[in-house]
DNA sequence: CCGCATCCCCAAAGATACTG
DNA sequence: CAGTATCTTTGGGGATGCGG
């Protein structure tokens, strides 16, 4: 565990709890997928050494963010899950994700979007009970439904609206509120209302093209 | 600069930009105090080596979060300031600060609250135009005024309300919405309205007492 | 196989000194 | 003042081992 910043400051203290490398990505996984086993976490977090993951899980547990639990006998295995307190990082990661998305840009060519990404993306983009409406998304190969704040895989029976397009169009919709790149059947106002729950960027319209995306 | 997480994910990308040690604290300082010189940053960030600070500033500059600028001739010196994009980290740090505050707990005994902390605390707690009202805070030795979203040092002439108490009471007010530990003169509803702009914690009532606060 | 602990190597962090 | 240069220490990254 790294040294504490040792300042009486909410931000510094929060970073003492979840500011280390990989910590917030562990939280992200647990937020998106619920309780996970050690190995599931390990394979999802590519590049994170097994010792590091173990260390981070210990730290997060000590910090009251994550909790270990034994699954009931049928398939007894230990899983990691967020505590109540850890769950409240959702709005933080929500904000952070929207901030990051603006300079990340849309997926270049269906990058390595893993199967099931849409469900996680919706959960991250629209936390909690963003809307009462039932909206179905058909994005690329993926289909998911946002129903009264809950996200389900697969389509809906009586959706208020159906949003269709590719991943880049979905990106533009969520990040730039650009309606023109997706096709919307059904209640357009329902979709508009949903997007109005997103964090309103105070000013600056477009991403600053931060890096040449020089991957390691 | 640390290795990129190298994932197509808004959170991972955001952490590539500001996830390294000290980075978000640099942003915090610039958010609270506006443009700062290198030395000012260095002395405010106790424990951050000069080489590290230089490195972080380079990274943040490359990431489009921070910008260098030469002050006009009278007192020509170079300062660091947030870009438009960097400024939009305010809601992120706002969320993170409120999350962290819940497990940080109130200042034990007027800890090392540096002079002027109240201004920064108000700016961090109530970002942007939280309220139209003008509310004066007299907390411990400090006095500051929140006026239509702007924070000024010193009191107001015609405040809608005056909030008075010690630092711990201020903490309880902002984190727990506990009105009983401070005294409020003037428009109580104005204060209540202000607190209603804070992030509503979904459930869990109280902090989980995460650590024995074993400082390094 | 799952859940780590150990080992090794190297890249950052931390501290100090020094320079344009 | 605004950093760079240098040195030591610590932690990350990758592989492997090992008990349950």
Short mmCIF file of C-alpha atoms (C1' of nucleotides) in Angstrom, two decimals, chain A residues 21-22 47 51-52 56, chain D residues 11-16:
data_model
loop_
_atom_site.label_atom_id
_atom_site.label_comp_id
_atom_site.label_asym_id
_atom_site.label_seq_id
_atom_site.Cartn_x
_atom_site.Cartn_y
_atom_site.Cartn_z
CA UNK A 21 -3.27 2.26 -9.75
CA UNK A 22 -5.93 -0.30 -10.73
CA UNK A 47 -2.04 -6.11 -17.45
CA UNK A 51 0.03 -9.81 -6.75
CA UNK A 52 -1.13 -6.29 -7.47
CA UNK A 56 -5.49 -3.77 -4.19
"C1'" DG D 11 6.16 -0.45 -5.62
"C1'" DG D 12 4.43 -2.26 -10.34
"C1'" DG D 13 4.68 -5.91 -13.94
"C1'" DG D 14 5.38 -10.53 -15.38
"C1'" DA D 15 6.26 -15.30 -14.47
"C1'" DT D 16 6.03 -19.09 -11.65
#
